[in-house]
Amino acid sequence: MRTVRVTSRTREAEDVVSFVLSGEDLPSWEPGAHIDVEIRSGLIRQYSLCGDDAGWRIAVLREENGRGGSRYLHDHISVGDTLRVSEPRNNFPLIAAEKHIFVAGGIGITPLLPMLARARDWTLFYGGRHRSRMAFLAELARYGDRVRVLPEDEHGLLPLADIFADGDAPVYCCGPEPLLAAAERLCPPYRLRVERFHARELDAEPARGFEVLASASGKTVQVGAEQSILDALDLAGIPMPSSCREGTCGTCETPVLDGEVEHLDSVLSAQEREAGKTMMVCVSRARSNRLVLDI
């Protein structure tokens, strides 16, 4: 973690504030990257970098029913204050293509903003409950009719079936869970990349115990039915890097050498889950009786 200073705070929409962060030798980053922000001890949240690649900017939606992280940033962080943040990580990279389709719902616009400046030919469909709650509209205006602003109270829900029927271009989608779930139903998996801010809603298999072999140390670790692999490894003296502990940040991604994984994360694509080469050990589990991990 590193310490950064808040050099700008801007109201971007109703209940949305952006913060520009500065510090010594901030590393460069690519569109789709996010950082962990330490709100207070034990409370860490992930925010997409949404400025240009020369600086760090995040935008925070105030969530009244959350665990307090966004409320704290809104109520207590001002210009001149410092924050502890991680290095950028990217689970949502922009893949080069002749054309892209971007779909944003509400604060889901944030990881897509830097992509618009990098992509060649693209269209953005941007939805939200009300225009007043949709951030960065003035910033997006410079792109003209490539941006379709479609507030729900004016246009209804985003017409996803029509959007995805437009050719074979890759689709990048970020927003609330109902939007992402609908996109996953309607868009072919090979075209779709999504970014989740919260864990996806899943019908997990009944929990049961299994064992994990840590190949580097040769240790075999028993994982209980109500225990995560991450916690079991930690108790066995094999600490793993972690942050969100709900399968959304990608910090604990671990190579899988053998065994079948029950993927419960919100990071990997459908193709990556099917390949089974890596897993998020904070939430995902074993379908087989044993997993061999490259740790």
GROMACS .gro file of N, CA, C and O in nm, residues 99-106 109 112 116 121-128 131 134 137 140-141 143-152 154-159 162-163 166:
model
  172
   99LYS      N    1  -1.390  -0.255  -3.350
   99LYS     CA    2  -1.503  -0.181  -3.293
   99LYS      C    3  -1.535  -0.238  -3.157
   99LYS      O    4  -1.518  -0.358  -3.133
  100HIS      N    5  -1.581  -0.152  -3.066
  100HIS     CA    6  -1.626  -0.194  -2.934
  100HIS      C    7  -1.765  -0.139  -2.907
  100HIS      O    8  -1.802  -0.033  -2.957
  101ILE      N    9  -1.839  -0.213  -2.824
  101ILE     CA   10  -1.965  -0.164  -2.769
  101ILE      C   11  -1.948  -0.156  -2.618
  101ILE      O   12  -1.906  -0.253  -2.555
  102PHE      N   13  -1.980  -0.040  -2.561
  102PHE     CA   14  -1.970  -0.019  -2.418
  102PHE      C   15  -2.110   0.003  -2.361
  102PHE      O   16  -2.189   0.078  -2.419
  103VAL      N   17  -2.138  -0.064  -2.249
  103VAL     CA   18  -2.270  -0.052  -2.184
  103VAL      C   19  -2.245  -0.020  -2.037
  103VAL      O   20  -2.179  -0.098  -1.967
  104ALA      N   21  -2.297   0.094  -1.991
  104ALA     CA   22  -2.276   0.136  -1.853
  104ALA      C   23  -2.409   0.160  -1.785
  104ALA      O   24  -2.502   0.214  -1.846
  105GLY      N   25  -2.417   0.120  -1.659
  105GLY     CA   26  -2.531   0.152  -1.577
  105GLY      C   27  -2.485   0.229  -1.454
  105GLY      O   28  -2.407   0.177  -1.374
  106GLY      N   29  -2.527   0.354  -1.440
  106GLY     CA   30  -2.492   0.433  -1.322
  106GLY      C   31  -2.343   0.449  -1.305
  106GLY      O   32  -2.270   0.484  -1.399
  109ILE      N   33  -2.010   0.357  -1.524
  109ILE     CA   34  -1.941   0.433  -1.628
  109ILE      C   35  -1.792   0.445  -1.599
  109ILE      O   36  -1.710   0.463  -1.690
  112LEU      N   37  -1.520   0.240  -1.780
  112LEU     CA   38  -1.531   0.255  -1.924
  112LEU      C   39  -1.476   0.387  -1.975
  112LEU      O   40  -1.434   0.397  -2.090
  116LEU      N   41  -1.283   0.471  -2.361
  116LEU     CA   42  -1.333   0.551  -2.473
  116LEU      C   43  -1.220   0.628  -2.541
  116LEU      O   44  -1.220   0.646  -2.663
  121ASP      N   45  -1.313   0.264  -3.280
  121ASP     CA   46  -1.451   0.283  -3.325
  121ASP      C   47  -1.541   0.223  -3.219
  121ASP      O   48  -1.527   0.105  -3.185
  122TRP      N   49  -1.634   0.301  -3.165
  122TRP     CA   50  -1.713   0.250  -3.053
  122TRP      C   51  -1.843   0.326  -3.039
  122TRP      O   52  -1.859   0.436  -3.092
  123THR      N   53  -1.935   0.264  -2.964
  123THR     CA   54  -2.059   0.328  -2.921
  123THR      C   55  -2.079   0.296  -2.774
  123THR      O   56  -2.058   0.183  -2.730
  124LEU      N   57  -2.116   0.397  -2.697
  124LEU     CA   58  -2.146   0.380  -2.555
  124LEU      C   59  -2.295   0.398  -2.533
  124LEU      O   60  -2.354   0.497  -2.575
  125PHE      N   61  -2.357   0.301  -2.464
  125PHE     CA   62  -2.495   0.310  -2.419
  125PHE      C   63  -2.490   0.327  -2.267
  125PHE      O   64  -2.443   0.238  -2.195
  126TYR      N   65  -2.540   0.441  -2.220
  126TYR     CA   66  -2.523   0.479  -2.080
  126TYR      C   67  -2.661   0.500  -2.018
  126TYR      O   68  -2.735   0.590  -2.057
  127GLY      N   69  -2.694   0.412  -1.922
  127GLY     CA   70  -2.822   0.419  -1.855
  127GLY      C   71  -2.807   0.456  -1.709
  127GLY      O   72  -2.698   0.449  -1.651
  128GLY      N   73  -2.917   0.495  -1.647
  128GLY     CA   74  -2.921   0.529  -1.506
  128GLY      C   75  -3.064   0.558  -1.469
  128GLY      O   76  -3.150   0.574  -1.556
  131ARG      N   77  -3.126   1.125  -1.501
  131ARG     CA   78  -3.013   1.197  -1.559
  131ARG      C   79  -2.929   1.265  -1.450
  131ARG      O   80  -2.806   1.273  -1.460
  134MET      N   81  -2.643   1.052  -1.314
  134MET     CA   82  -2.549   0.994  -1.410
  134MET      C   83  -2.426   1.084  -1.419
  134MET      O   84  -2.433   1.197  -1.469
  137LEU      N   85  -2.153   1.335  -1.747
  137LEU     CA   86  -2.225   1.365  -1.871
  137LEU      C   87  -2.159   1.479  -1.948
  137LEU      O   88  -2.149   1.474  -2.071
  140LEU      N   89  -1.856   1.348  -2.123
  140LEU     CA   90  -1.889   1.260  -2.235
  140LEU      C   91  -1.943   1.336  -2.355
  140LEU      O   92  -1.943   1.283  -2.468
  141ALA      N   93  -1.989   1.458  -2.334
  141ALA     CA   94  -2.052   1.533  -2.443
  141ALA      C   95  -1.957   1.556  -2.560
  141ALA      O   96  -2.002   1.568  -2.675
  143TYR      N   97  -1.785   1.355  -2.712
  143TYR     CA   98  -1.785   1.244  -2.807
  143TYR      C   99  -1.906   1.245  -2.901
  143TYR      O  100  -1.919   1.158  -2.987
  144GLY      N  101  -1.996   1.340  -2.882
  144GLY     CA  102  -2.109   1.353  -2.972
  144GLY      C  103  -2.201   1.234  -2.970
  144GLY      O  104  -2.229   1.175  -2.864
  145ASP      N  105  -2.249   1.193  -3.091
  145ASP     CA  106  -2.353   1.090  -3.097
  145ASP      C  107  -2.299   0.948  -3.080
  145ASP      O  108  -2.375   0.852  -3.088
  146ARG      N  109  -2.169   0.935  -3.053
  146ARG     CA  110  -2.119   0.801  -3.018
  146ARG      C  111  -2.164   0.761  -2.878
  146ARG      O  112  -2.157   0.644  -2.842
  147VAL      N  113  -2.211   0.858  -2.799
  147VAL     CA  114  -2.261   0.832  -2.664
  147VAL      C  115  -2.413   0.843  -2.666
  147VAL      O  116  -2.469   0.947  -2.702
  148ARG      N  117  -2.481   0.736  -2.628
  148ARG     CA  118  -2.627   0.735  -2.618
  148ARG      C  119  -2.664   0.738  -2.470
  148ARG      O  120  -2.644   0.639  -2.398
  149VAL      N  121  -2.712   0.853  -2.425
  149VAL     CA  122  -2.751   0.870  -2.285
  149VAL      C  123  -2.899   0.837  -2.273
  149VAL      O  124  -2.985   0.903  -2.332
  150LEU      N  125  -2.930   0.731  -2.194
  150LEU     CA  126  -3.066   0.676  -2.190
  150LEU      C  127  -3.112   0.658  -2.046
  150LEU      O  128  -3.122   0.545  -1.995
  151PRO      N  129  -3.146   0.767  -1.975
  151PRO     CA  130  -3.197   0.752  -1.838
  151PRO      C  131  -3.326   0.671  -1.836
  151PRO      O  132  -3.411   0.682  -1.926
  152GLU      N  133  -3.341   0.588  -1.732
  152GLU     CA  134  -3.456   0.498  -1.725
  152GLU      C  135  -3.589   0.574  -1.717
  152GLU      O  136  -3.689   0.531  -1.776
  154GLU      N  137  -3.668   0.836  -1.859
  154GLU     CA  138  -3.700   0.896  -1.989
  154GLU      C  139  -3.716   0.792  -2.099
  154GLU      O  140  -3.797   0.811  -2.190
  155HIS      N  141  -3.640   0.683  -2.092
  155HIS     CA  142  -3.634   0.587  -2.203
  155HIS      C  143  -3.664   0.443  -2.163
  155HIS      O  144  -3.669   0.356  -2.250
  156GLY      N  145  -3.685   0.417  -2.035
  156GLY     CA  146  -3.700   0.279  -1.991
  156GLY      C  147  -3.566   0.211  -1.977
  156GLY      O  148  -3.459   0.275  -1.983
  157LEU      N  149  -3.568   0.080  -1.958
  157LEU     CA  150  -3.445   0.004  -1.944
  157LEU      C  151  -3.365   0.004  -2.073
  157LEU      O  152  -3.421   0.018  -2.182
  158LEU      N  153  -3.234  -0.013  -2.061
  158LEU     CA  154  -3.150  -0.019  -2.179
  158LEU      C  155  -3.196  -0.133  -2.270
  158LEU      O  156  -3.219  -0.245  -2.223
  159PRO      N  157  -3.208  -0.109  -2.402
  159PRO     CA  158  -3.255  -0.212  -2.496
  159PRO      C  159  -3.143  -0.311  -2.530
  159PRO      O  160  -3.089  -0.311  -2.642
  162ASP      N  161  -3.137  -0.531  -2.856
  162ASP     CA  162  -3.107  -0.453  -2.976
  162ASP      C  163  -2.961  -0.413  -2.980
  162ASP      O  164  -2.896  -0.415  -3.085
  163ILE      N  165  -2.907  -0.376  -2.865
  163ILE     CA  166  -2.766  -0.335  -2.859
  163ILE      C  167  -2.675  -0.449  -2.900
  163ILE      O  168  -2.582  -0.431  -2.980
  166ASP      N  169  -2.617  -0.574  -3.279
  166ASP     CA  170  -2.539  -0.491  -3.371
  166ASP      C  171  -2.403  -0.555  -3.397
  166ASP      O  172  -2.305  -0.526  -3.330
   0.00000   0.00000   0.00000
